[in-house]
Amino acid sequence: MRAFAYHAPSSLAEAVAVLEREGPGGRILAGGTDLLVQAKERGSVPRYVVSLRDVHELSRVSFDEAGGLEIGARVSLGEVADHPEIRRRFSAISTGASLVGSYQIQNRGTVGGNLCNAAPSADCAPPLLVLDAVIDVHGATGRREIPLVDFFVGPGRTVLGADEVLVSIRVPSPPSKSGSAYLRHTPRQEMDIAVVGVAASVALDARGDVASLRVALGAVGPTPFLAREAGARAVGQAPDDATIAEVARIAAGEARPISDQRGSAAWRRHLVEVLARRAIKIAIGRALAA
Amino acid sequence: MTTTQIPTGIPTRTPEADVTVPTRTVIGQRVPKIEGTEKVTGKAQYGADTSRPNMLWARFLGSAHAHARIVSIDTAAARALPGVHAVVTGADLPGIVARISETAAAPEEFDVPSRGKRILAWRKAVFHHEPVAVAAAISPTIAEEALALITVEYEPLPVVLDPEVSMRREATPIHDGVFTETFAGKARTPSNVAKVTEMSKGDVDAALASADVRIAASFRTAMVHQGYIEPQACLAEYAPDGRFSIWTSTQGSFGVRSGLAGFLKVPPRRVRVTASEVGGGFGAKGAMTLEPICAVLAYVTGRPVKMQLSRSDVLRATRPAPDTSMHVEVGARRDGTLVAARAHFVWDVGAYPGGGSVGGINCSFGSYAIQDYHYVGYDVLTNRPSTGAYRAPNGPQGAYGVESALDMLADELGMSPVALRLKNAVAEGDRNPSDVPYPRIGLKETLNAIASHPAWTSPKSPPSREGWLRGRGVGCGLWGGGVGTSTAHININEDGSAVVVTGAVDLAGTRTTMAQIAAEELQIPYERVQVVQADTDVAPFSNPTGGSRITYSLGTAVYRAAIDARTQLRQRAATVLRCPPDDVEYRGGELWSTLAPAHRLTIGQVARGSSGSGQGPVVGTGEVTHLLRAPAFATQLVEVEVDPETGAVVVTNVVAAQDVGKAINPTAVEGQIQGGVVQGLGWALTEGFVYDNEGRLRNPGLLDYRMPTALDAPNVECLLVEVPAVDGPYGVRGVGEVPIVPTLGAVANAVYDACGARVTTLPISGEPILTALADPARGKSSVAWTPPALSLDIDVVIEEEVEEQEEVIE
Ligand SMILES: Cc1cc2nc3c(=O)[nH]c(=O)nc-3n(C[C@H](O)[C@H](O)[C@H](O)COP(=O)(O)OP(=O)(O)OC[C@H]3O[C@@H](n4cnc5c(N)ncnc54)[C@H](O)[C@@H]3O)c2cc1C
């Protein structure tokens, strides 16, 4: 592996200043579980890296009813997976984080890294999409907020500028009578990449009908994305098997899978339908129990 | 993991024993592994752990095409890069070897279609990432930068990846110099069919026609990799006295010595090979890989040269196991008696000839006594990497087809799959497909062990996952047994301890087993035996470690060396005790004369005295060349849960019954069985190389080349059946190869039992299950396969057999 310069600023402002000063060719290093593997195996070695190791202001998870959930860029996947409040109110997110790699990977890797790496199969992306996450970003020109639905551009590409740092991920408090779930298919039990990932979130109204439903898909398109038609279709319907089956069918139609070494397009589309059905069912169950 | 040892009551003949051992003290004990502490504390020295002062690092450039003429290679810019000491291509080799050996070599000798000889592609590249040039530099990074500066001009040629296409008469031969070999002779026109192996008996057509029930089915397995953790690594040094020192991760240091000496055209005494600890070999490290390249670079640069493969190099350019197409027909009477079998095996051996065809057929059908049969195996070349040995070479693939077909037959007959197998299982005196009679064997005993196990006799428990289905399946398998040459020395120290010196590589904890055998026969505590695996200048000769031969063959050598040492100790004691050697009693590490039992000598006293007494120190030696093969059989029961909507499969339990002859160390035996089973599960369910149409591997990493992880490995319960082998000490049989053979078929049968999907392609997990479910007639068709026309104008003059070193290693 080629040598690269290593910077370890101790504040966010300093991190942004390093990016501005050093110019293009740099990379933020959070857990490094994508960055270093890519450098070693694909030879994509950055000119310099800016480690978030000492930027302690990014290592917080906070939750309150009014402000919702905020996950700092340095928070490990393991902490997100085990966080009691996230497990209770944002089940899909804790499931997504708990499925990434292994314990070792979860101890190092971050949700921010998972999103910025922008793999179509990123396991944290569909859960955050169905829960309306917003990305908080700092750059040389200041601060901005990006809804996650607008964040991904293509495989490995996001709207982040070269001088920008993802600071945190914010998720609004879900309404009462709501629930979410994330399922993925992998040939192995763990340490595997999703052939298909499906997240669902459901909110029920006072009568028990569907007030809102979102389905997001991973590994069946150039980026993780919301299956908007499928979600819209359920609103106002009873959360019964017929509705669920219909929504799942539409979601499968919205998938844009390719055939590769992980599976054929036809099988992936089929898996979307199966997993969407199951994920929606689980989310409804959680909403009813909430 | 639980284990049951099943004694069979058959007495063990311990050959050559000149004293009766009243009770065994160390044999059969679960003593801890000798090298265990070093390994778990990270102190063990693997292939890449040796370094020398002034060492250079080498990297290779792989071919950009799976099949192309190499028009030119320009290395000028690479050689000019500061820090680069040498860049070598295939065209340079004849000149370099001529200088090393001081004999002129014809360039053509280096341009032959041979796995062992073509270490660098020359004139033509025949698989993607085949090494075409190597660079040695002061750092790995500079060596890599040098590779980027090499310009190769290729003229791409048509790529053939399907062996059933490549084997046709009209296919263009990949090599001009490969002519089909058969038992009758060699063909006269070049062909992609490197070898045809045929075995037959009786009139199979008539027998099939007369059968009450017939099954015909085709199966296909994917090319898989052995998946050893440690990538190949080698260090070579050239000394001014003309000698080469090699440190390498290999299964056979003497094999590397003779192979390298042959390649460099120097006498073996100019090569010294030290084998490192090996982080897994499974057959793949039986043949040379990096040693010739490193030796050549060390000679050219005058500096030590180290080379280590990356994981993606390992997956793209070492020697995986062949993918196999099989067409299997079996016929039986109503009562389940097998009357006939016919099969064609098409093995995709990759870019260069070689493979385990005879053993493969014997492993596939050798579990059953069948009157009339006709089996044909084809070694077919394609533009994929050369394949190599992997645990019971070619056996798991063939057994997958045969064991699947047997379950289809059982289904058709309405018979229990275990009963069908028991009815046809081979026993002593039956013959294998090569028509060699079996000595005492234990297949029926392993079948009975499964037949009476609760996992088979109790009703199926409901699935643990909602909507999933549960199933169980069985499979049988065998390995004919490994023999070969082994030698051991045992030095008796003055303190009465012993050092066993061998030149065989320990892949699986055999140092521990050898210490147990020596301790048992010398009647000293296990802790007082040390086992040294020495280099080729120091150690007595042994063949490479492979084919499940070490405990059986090297164990015999150690056993004989211990008995020799004991004899010498008695002779020396006789001098001290002033009695005939026959009157010396040797027991529990003490020696005395039966005439004066009160005067006792310890081994240490005798050894101390002997080194100064004129009779010399005690060095026991034992060697072995020919033992009777000890075939080992296994029956496995696999339990799975299948998600019929996604095709997901979870293996929930495996019961592995195996005839181990005698478990010298049950823990080590279980390790072999569990390891073989888990590799078999990966092969059955998730592993497989995926190539694009250009012949480039699409999954050259462990993310997409899916070996099972610890979480995928189920409980593997071992049933150690002990039917003693007729030759060798204690009745022991080799245990390493067998456990992977039955697993693939057992998994396929379990999946069928769970959901009714007869999956005829590997790996099974996922889409293939859904495809099979959508077409329940699949696999039940009785389409017999007609082999394509081959160019077989056989020259009946049988050519002299060229001895291929790697053929003996599995
Ligand atoms: C063995 C293994 C198994 C894995 N399994 C899975 C899996 O099951 N599912 C899955 O989705 N992923 C998996 N991954 C990928 C990886 O672990 C995850 O994507 C992880 O979340 C990445 O986080 P990180 O902090 O390590 O990112 P890093 O490697 O540090 O960074 C990843 C990318 O994001 C950028 N980046 C990181 N943080 C910021 C920031 N705050 N601002 C701007 N840019 C930033 C980096 O510059 C880099 O380009 C696996 C990886 C390995 C090695």
PDB file of C-alpha atoms in Angstrom, chain B residues 115-296:
ATOM      1  CA  ARG B 115       1.772 -27.068 -14.148  1.00  0.00           C
ATOM      2  CA  GLY B 116       5.157 -27.638 -12.580  1.00  0.00           C
ATOM      3  CA  LYS B 117       7.353 -26.339 -15.368  1.00  0.00           C
ATOM      4  CA  ARG B 118       5.532 -23.267 -16.639  1.00  0.00           C
ATOM      5  CA  ILE B 119       6.129 -21.017 -13.674  1.00  0.00           C
ATOM      6  CA  LEU B 120       5.807 -17.937 -15.869  1.00  0.00           C
ATOM      7  CA  ALA B 121       3.578 -17.698 -18.898  1.00  0.00           C
ATOM      8  CA  TRP B 122       5.617 -17.533 -22.026  1.00  0.00           C
ATOM      9  CA  ARG B 123       4.474 -16.857 -25.574  1.00  0.00           C
ATOM     10  CA  LYS B 124       0.939 -17.496 -24.412  1.00  0.00           C
ATOM     11  CA  ALA B 125      -1.142 -16.921 -21.285  1.00  0.00           C
ATOM     12  CA  VAL B 126      -3.801 -19.539 -20.706  1.00  0.00           C
ATOM     13  CA  PHE B 127      -5.736 -18.216 -17.713  1.00  0.00           C
ATOM     14  CA  HIS B 128      -6.492 -14.820 -16.300  1.00  0.00           C
ATOM     15  CA  HIS B 129      -3.893 -13.575 -13.782  1.00  0.00           C
ATOM     16  CA  GLU B 130      -1.413 -16.273 -14.782  1.00  0.00           C
ATOM     17  CA  PRO B 131       2.014 -14.885 -13.780  1.00  0.00           C
ATOM     18  CA  VAL B 132       3.759 -13.316 -16.788  1.00  0.00           C
ATOM     19  CA  ALA B 133       6.542 -11.370 -15.053  1.00  0.00           C
ATOM     20  CA  VAL B 134       8.035 -10.928 -11.581  1.00  0.00           C
ATOM     21  CA  ALA B 135       9.833  -8.006 -10.021  1.00  0.00           C
ATOM     22  CA  ALA B 136      12.125  -7.997  -6.989  1.00  0.00           C
ATOM     23  CA  ALA B 137      12.685  -4.719  -5.166  1.00  0.00           C
ATOM     24  CA  ILE B 138      13.731  -3.331  -1.809  1.00  0.00           C
ATOM     25  CA  SER B 139      10.083  -3.032  -0.699  1.00  0.00           C
ATOM     26  CA  PRO B 140       6.803  -4.630  -1.693  1.00  0.00           C
ATOM     27  CA  THR B 141       5.449  -1.219  -2.697  1.00  0.00           C
ATOM     28  CA  ILE B 142       8.321  -0.571  -5.096  1.00  0.00           C
ATOM     29  CA  ALA B 143       7.927  -4.081  -6.523  1.00  0.00           C
ATOM     30  CA  GLU B 144       4.260  -3.283  -7.166  1.00  0.00           C
ATOM     31  CA  GLU B 145       5.126   0.052  -8.725  1.00  0.00           C
ATOM     32  CA  ALA B 146       7.576  -1.765 -10.991  1.00  0.00           C
ATOM     33  CA  LEU B 147       4.823  -4.097 -12.185  1.00  0.00           C
ATOM     34  CA  ALA B 148       2.728  -1.102 -13.145  1.00  0.00           C
ATOM     35  CA  LEU B 149       5.575   0.011 -15.443  1.00  0.00           C
ATOM     36  CA  ILE B 150       5.674  -3.243 -17.407  1.00  0.00           C
ATOM     37  CA  THR B 151       4.000  -3.115 -20.810  1.00  0.00           C
ATOM     38  CA  VAL B 152       2.663  -6.383 -22.166  1.00  0.00           C
ATOM     39  CA  GLU B 153       1.266  -6.568 -25.652  1.00  0.00           C
ATOM     40  CA  TYR B 154      -1.382  -9.268 -25.886  1.00  0.00           C
ATOM     41  CA  GLU B 155      -3.216 -10.718 -28.824  1.00  0.00           C
ATOM     42  CA  PRO B 156      -6.404 -12.050 -27.262  1.00  0.00           C
ATOM     43  CA  LEU B 157      -7.537 -15.558 -28.242  1.00  0.00           C
ATOM     44  CA  PRO B 158     -10.986 -17.128 -27.798  1.00  0.00           C
ATOM     45  CA  VAL B 159     -11.673 -18.024 -24.175  1.00  0.00           C
ATOM     46  CA  VAL B 160     -13.255 -21.384 -23.346  1.00  0.00           C
ATOM     47  CA  LEU B 161     -14.651 -21.865 -19.859  1.00  0.00           C
ATOM     48  CA  ASP B 162     -17.147 -24.712 -20.233  1.00  0.00           C
ATOM     49  CA  PRO B 163     -15.447 -28.121 -20.199  1.00  0.00           C
ATOM     50  CA  GLU B 164     -18.337 -29.741 -22.061  1.00  0.00           C
ATOM     51  CA  VAL B 165     -17.649 -27.319 -24.911  1.00  0.00           C
ATOM     52  CA  SER B 166     -13.893 -27.483 -24.619  1.00  0.00           C
ATOM     53  CA  MET B 167     -13.841 -31.291 -24.850  1.00  0.00           C
ATOM     54  CA  ARG B 168     -15.539 -31.447 -28.254  1.00  0.00           C
ATOM     55  CA  ARG B 169     -13.564 -32.612 -31.242  1.00  0.00           C
ATOM     56  CA  GLU B 170     -14.156 -29.356 -33.075  1.00  0.00           C
ATOM     57  CA  ALA B 171     -12.851 -27.205 -30.177  1.00  0.00           C
ATOM     58  CA  THR B 172      -9.520 -25.460 -30.751  1.00  0.00           C
ATOM     59  CA  PRO B 173      -6.864 -26.969 -28.477  1.00  0.00           C
ATOM     60  CA  ILE B 174      -5.570 -24.588 -25.803  1.00  0.00           C
ATOM     61  CA  HIS B 175      -2.121 -26.179 -26.024  1.00  0.00           C
ATOM     62  CA  ASP B 176      -0.408 -27.672 -29.074  1.00  0.00           C
ATOM     63  CA  GLY B 177       1.354 -30.139 -26.827  1.00  0.00           C
ATOM     64  CA  VAL B 178      -1.459 -31.878 -24.956  1.00  0.00           C
ATOM     65  CA  PHE B 179      -2.498 -35.255 -26.348  1.00  0.00           C
ATOM     66  CA  THR B 180      -5.233 -37.308 -24.744  1.00  0.00           C
ATOM     67  CA  GLU B 181      -3.835 -39.980 -22.460  1.00  0.00           C
ATOM     68  CA  THR B 182      -5.775 -43.177 -21.935  1.00  0.00           C
ATOM     69  CA  PHE B 183      -4.937 -46.518 -20.372  1.00  0.00           C
ATOM     70  CA  ALA B 184      -4.346 -47.781 -23.910  1.00  0.00           C
ATOM     71  CA  GLY B 185      -1.940 -45.070 -24.996  1.00  0.00           C
ATOM     72  CA  LYS B 186      -1.687 -41.500 -26.112  1.00  0.00           C
ATOM     73  CA  ALA B 187      -3.591 -39.776 -28.915  1.00  0.00           C
ATOM     74  CA  ARG B 188      -1.701 -38.309 -31.856  1.00  0.00           C
ATOM     75  CA  THR B 189      -3.537 -35.036 -32.344  1.00  0.00           C
ATOM     76  CA  PRO B 190      -3.639 -32.283 -29.702  1.00  0.00           C
ATOM     77  CA  SER B 191      -6.849 -32.021 -27.713  1.00  0.00           C
ATOM     78  CA  ASN B 192      -8.321 -30.320 -24.671  1.00  0.00           C
ATOM     79  CA  VAL B 193      -9.119 -33.726 -23.215  1.00  0.00           C
ATOM     80  CA  ALA B 194      -5.914 -34.348 -21.316  1.00  0.00           C
ATOM     81  CA  LYS B 195      -6.849 -37.756 -20.032  1.00  0.00           C
ATOM     82  CA  VAL B 196      -9.605 -40.344 -20.220  1.00  0.00           C
ATOM     83  CA  THR B 197      -9.934 -42.743 -17.304  1.00  0.00           C
ATOM     84  CA  GLU B 198     -12.160 -45.723 -17.882  1.00  0.00           C
ATOM     85  CA  MET B 199     -13.224 -48.508 -15.526  1.00  0.00           C
ATOM     86  CA  SER B 200     -15.713 -51.183 -16.410  1.00  0.00           C
ATOM     87  CA  LYS B 201     -16.893 -54.640 -15.573  1.00  0.00           C
ATOM     88  CA  GLY B 202     -19.574 -56.896 -17.025  1.00  0.00           C
ATOM     89  CA  ASP B 203     -22.277 -55.790 -19.413  1.00  0.00           C
ATOM     90  CA  VAL B 204     -23.683 -52.548 -18.098  1.00  0.00           C
ATOM     91  CA  ASP B 205     -26.231 -52.050 -20.891  1.00  0.00           C
ATOM     92  CA  ALA B 206     -27.818 -55.417 -20.317  1.00  0.00           C
ATOM     93  CA  ALA B 207     -27.725 -55.011 -16.569  1.00  0.00           C
ATOM     94  CA  LEU B 208     -29.361 -51.573 -16.730  1.00  0.00           C
ATOM     95  CA  ALA B 209     -32.001 -52.915 -19.090  1.00  0.00           C
ATOM     96  CA  SER B 210     -32.817 -55.708 -16.690  1.00  0.00           C
ATOM     97  CA  ALA B 211     -33.070 -53.443 -13.628  1.00  0.00           C
ATOM     98  CA  ASP B 212     -36.505 -52.961 -12.061  1.00  0.00           C
ATOM     99  CA  VAL B 213     -35.818 -49.320 -11.313  1.00  0.00           C
ATOM    100  CA  ARG B 214     -33.430 -46.916 -12.991  1.00  0.00           C
ATOM    101  CA  ILE B 215     -32.332 -43.408 -12.153  1.00  0.00           C
ATOM    102  CA  ALA B 216     -30.466 -41.125 -14.563  1.00  0.00           C
ATOM    103  CA  ALA B 217     -29.481 -37.665 -13.529  1.00  0.00           C
ATOM    104  CA  SER B 218     -26.928 -34.968 -14.247  1.00  0.00           C
ATOM    105  CA  PHE B 219     -25.130 -32.875 -11.660  1.00  0.00           C
ATOM    106  CA  ARG B 220     -22.747 -29.975 -11.739  1.00  0.00           C
ATOM    107  CA  THR B 221     -20.471 -28.560  -9.067  1.00  0.00           C
ATOM    108  CA  ALA B 222     -18.654 -25.224  -8.999  1.00  0.00           C
ATOM    109  CA  MET B 223     -14.913 -24.690  -8.926  1.00  0.00           C
ATOM    110  CA  VAL B 224     -13.995 -24.195  -5.278  1.00  0.00           C
ATOM    111  CA  HIS B 225     -10.883 -23.228  -3.389  1.00  0.00           C
ATOM    112  CA  GLN B 226      -9.258 -25.047  -0.482  1.00  0.00           C
ATOM    113  CA  GLY B 227      -9.528 -21.821   1.489  1.00  0.00           C
ATOM    114  CA  TYR B 228      -6.419 -22.213   3.638  1.00  0.00           C
ATOM    115  CA  ILE B 229      -5.983 -19.215   5.935  1.00  0.00           C
ATOM    116  CA  GLU B 230      -2.312 -18.705   5.134  1.00  0.00           C
ATOM    117  CA  PRO B 231      -1.542 -17.483   1.615  1.00  0.00           C
ATOM    118  CA  GLN B 232       1.535 -19.081   0.067  1.00  0.00           C
ATOM    119  CA  ALA B 233       4.796 -17.469   1.171  1.00  0.00           C
ATOM    120  CA  CYS B 234       8.404 -18.304   0.390  1.00  0.00           C
ATOM    121  CA  LEU B 235      11.895 -16.964   1.013  1.00  0.00           C
ATOM    122  CA  ALA B 236      14.870 -18.045  -1.076  1.00  0.00           C
ATOM    123  CA  GLU B 237      18.553 -17.382  -0.574  1.00  0.00           C
ATOM    124  CA  TYR B 238      21.453 -18.196  -2.873  1.00  0.00           C
ATOM    125  CA  ALA B 239      24.878 -18.687  -1.335  1.00  0.00           C
ATOM    126  CA  PRO B 240      28.239 -18.276  -3.075  1.00  0.00           C
ATOM    127  CA  ASP B 241      28.864 -22.007  -2.704  1.00  0.00           C
ATOM    128  CA  GLY B 242      26.064 -22.544  -5.194  1.00  0.00           C
ATOM    129  CA  ARG B 243      23.451 -23.738  -2.724  1.00  0.00           C
ATOM    130  CA  PHE B 244      19.868 -22.538  -2.452  1.00  0.00           C
ATOM    131  CA  SER B 245      18.116 -22.253   0.909  1.00  0.00           C
ATOM    132  CA  ILE B 246      14.336 -22.180   0.771  1.00  0.00           C
ATOM    133  CA  TRP B 247      11.919 -21.388   3.592  1.00  0.00           C
ATOM    134  CA  THR B 248       8.391 -22.089   2.508  1.00  0.00           C
ATOM    135  CA  SER B 249       4.868 -22.992   3.533  1.00  0.00           C
ATOM    136  CA  THR B 250       4.616 -26.444   2.013  1.00  0.00           C
ATOM    137  CA  GLN B 251       3.213 -29.888   2.672  1.00  0.00           C
ATOM    138  CA  GLY B 252       6.453 -31.551   1.628  1.00  0.00           C
ATOM    139  CA  SER B 253       9.961 -30.203   2.053  1.00  0.00           C
ATOM    140  CA  PHE B 254      11.547 -33.134   0.209  1.00  0.00           C
ATOM    141  CA  GLY B 255       9.005 -32.748  -2.573  1.00  0.00           C
ATOM    142  CA  VAL B 256      10.013 -29.109  -2.959  1.00  0.00           C
ATOM    143  CA  ARG B 257      13.677 -30.114  -2.890  1.00  0.00           C
ATOM    144  CA  SER B 258      13.346 -32.597  -5.734  1.00  0.00           C
ATOM    145  CA  GLY B 259      10.938 -30.388  -7.665  1.00  0.00           C
ATOM    146  CA  LEU B 260      13.163 -27.343  -7.403  1.00  0.00           C
ATOM    147  CA  ALA B 261      16.349 -29.284  -8.129  1.00  0.00           C
ATOM    148  CA  GLY B 262      14.644 -30.662 -11.219  1.00  0.00           C
ATOM    149  CA  PHE B 263      13.501 -27.235 -12.319  1.00  0.00           C
ATOM    150  CA  LEU B 264      16.913 -25.630 -11.805  1.00  0.00           C
ATOM    151  CA  LYS B 265      18.704 -28.706 -13.218  1.00  0.00           C
ATOM    152  CA  VAL B 266      20.952 -28.986 -10.178  1.00  0.00           C
ATOM    153  CA  PRO B 267      21.541 -31.982  -7.896  1.00  0.00           C
ATOM    154  CA  PRO B 268      19.267 -32.100  -4.818  1.00  0.00           C
ATOM    155  CA  ARG B 269      22.248 -31.471  -2.532  1.00  0.00           C
ATOM    156  CA  ARG B 270      22.337 -27.891  -3.819  1.00  0.00           C
ATOM    157  CA  VAL B 271      18.869 -27.259  -2.378  1.00  0.00           C
ATOM    158  CA  ARG B 272      17.970 -27.040   1.304  1.00  0.00           C
ATOM    159  CA  VAL B 273      14.292 -26.701   2.168  1.00  0.00           C
ATOM    160  CA  THR B 274      12.869 -25.682   5.532  1.00  0.00           C
ATOM    161  CA  ALA B 275       9.118 -26.044   5.864  1.00  0.00           C
ATOM    162  CA  SER B 276       7.373 -23.477   8.027  1.00  0.00           C
ATOM    163  CA  GLU B 277       4.311 -24.016  10.133  1.00  0.00           C
ATOM    164  CA  VAL B 278       1.533 -24.383   7.602  1.00  0.00           C
ATOM    165  CA  GLY B 279      -1.655 -22.365   7.970  1.00  0.00           C
ATOM    166  CA  GLY B 280      -3.710 -24.904   6.083  1.00  0.00           C
ATOM    167  CA  GLY B 281      -2.858 -26.778   2.912  1.00  0.00           C
ATOM    168  CA  PHE B 282      -5.585 -29.367   2.204  1.00  0.00           C
ATOM    169  CA  GLY B 283      -3.606 -30.543  -0.818  1.00  0.00           C
ATOM    170  CA  ALA B 284      -2.908 -27.144  -2.316  1.00  0.00           C
ATOM    171  CA  LYS B 285       0.534 -26.811  -0.778  1.00  0.00           C
ATOM    172  CA  GLY B 286       1.636 -30.225  -1.988  1.00  0.00           C
ATOM    173  CA  ALA B 287       2.940 -28.832  -5.256  1.00  0.00           C
ATOM    174  CA  MET B 288       5.474 -26.044  -5.719  1.00  0.00           C
ATOM    175  CA  THR B 289       4.179 -22.535  -6.300  1.00  0.00           C
ATOM    176  CA  LEU B 290       6.517 -19.678  -5.407  1.00  0.00           C
ATOM    177  CA  GLU B 291       9.735 -21.618  -4.781  1.00  0.00           C
ATOM    178  CA  PRO B 292      11.139 -21.628  -8.358  1.00  0.00           C
ATOM    179  CA  ILE B 293      10.383 -17.923  -8.853  1.00  0.00           C
ATOM    180  CA  CYS B 294      12.006 -16.954  -5.561  1.00  0.00           C
ATOM    181  CA  ALA B 295      15.042 -19.148  -6.221  1.00  0.00           C
ATOM    182  CA  VAL B 296      15.562 -17.652  -9.675  1.00  0.00           C
TER     183      VAL B 296
END
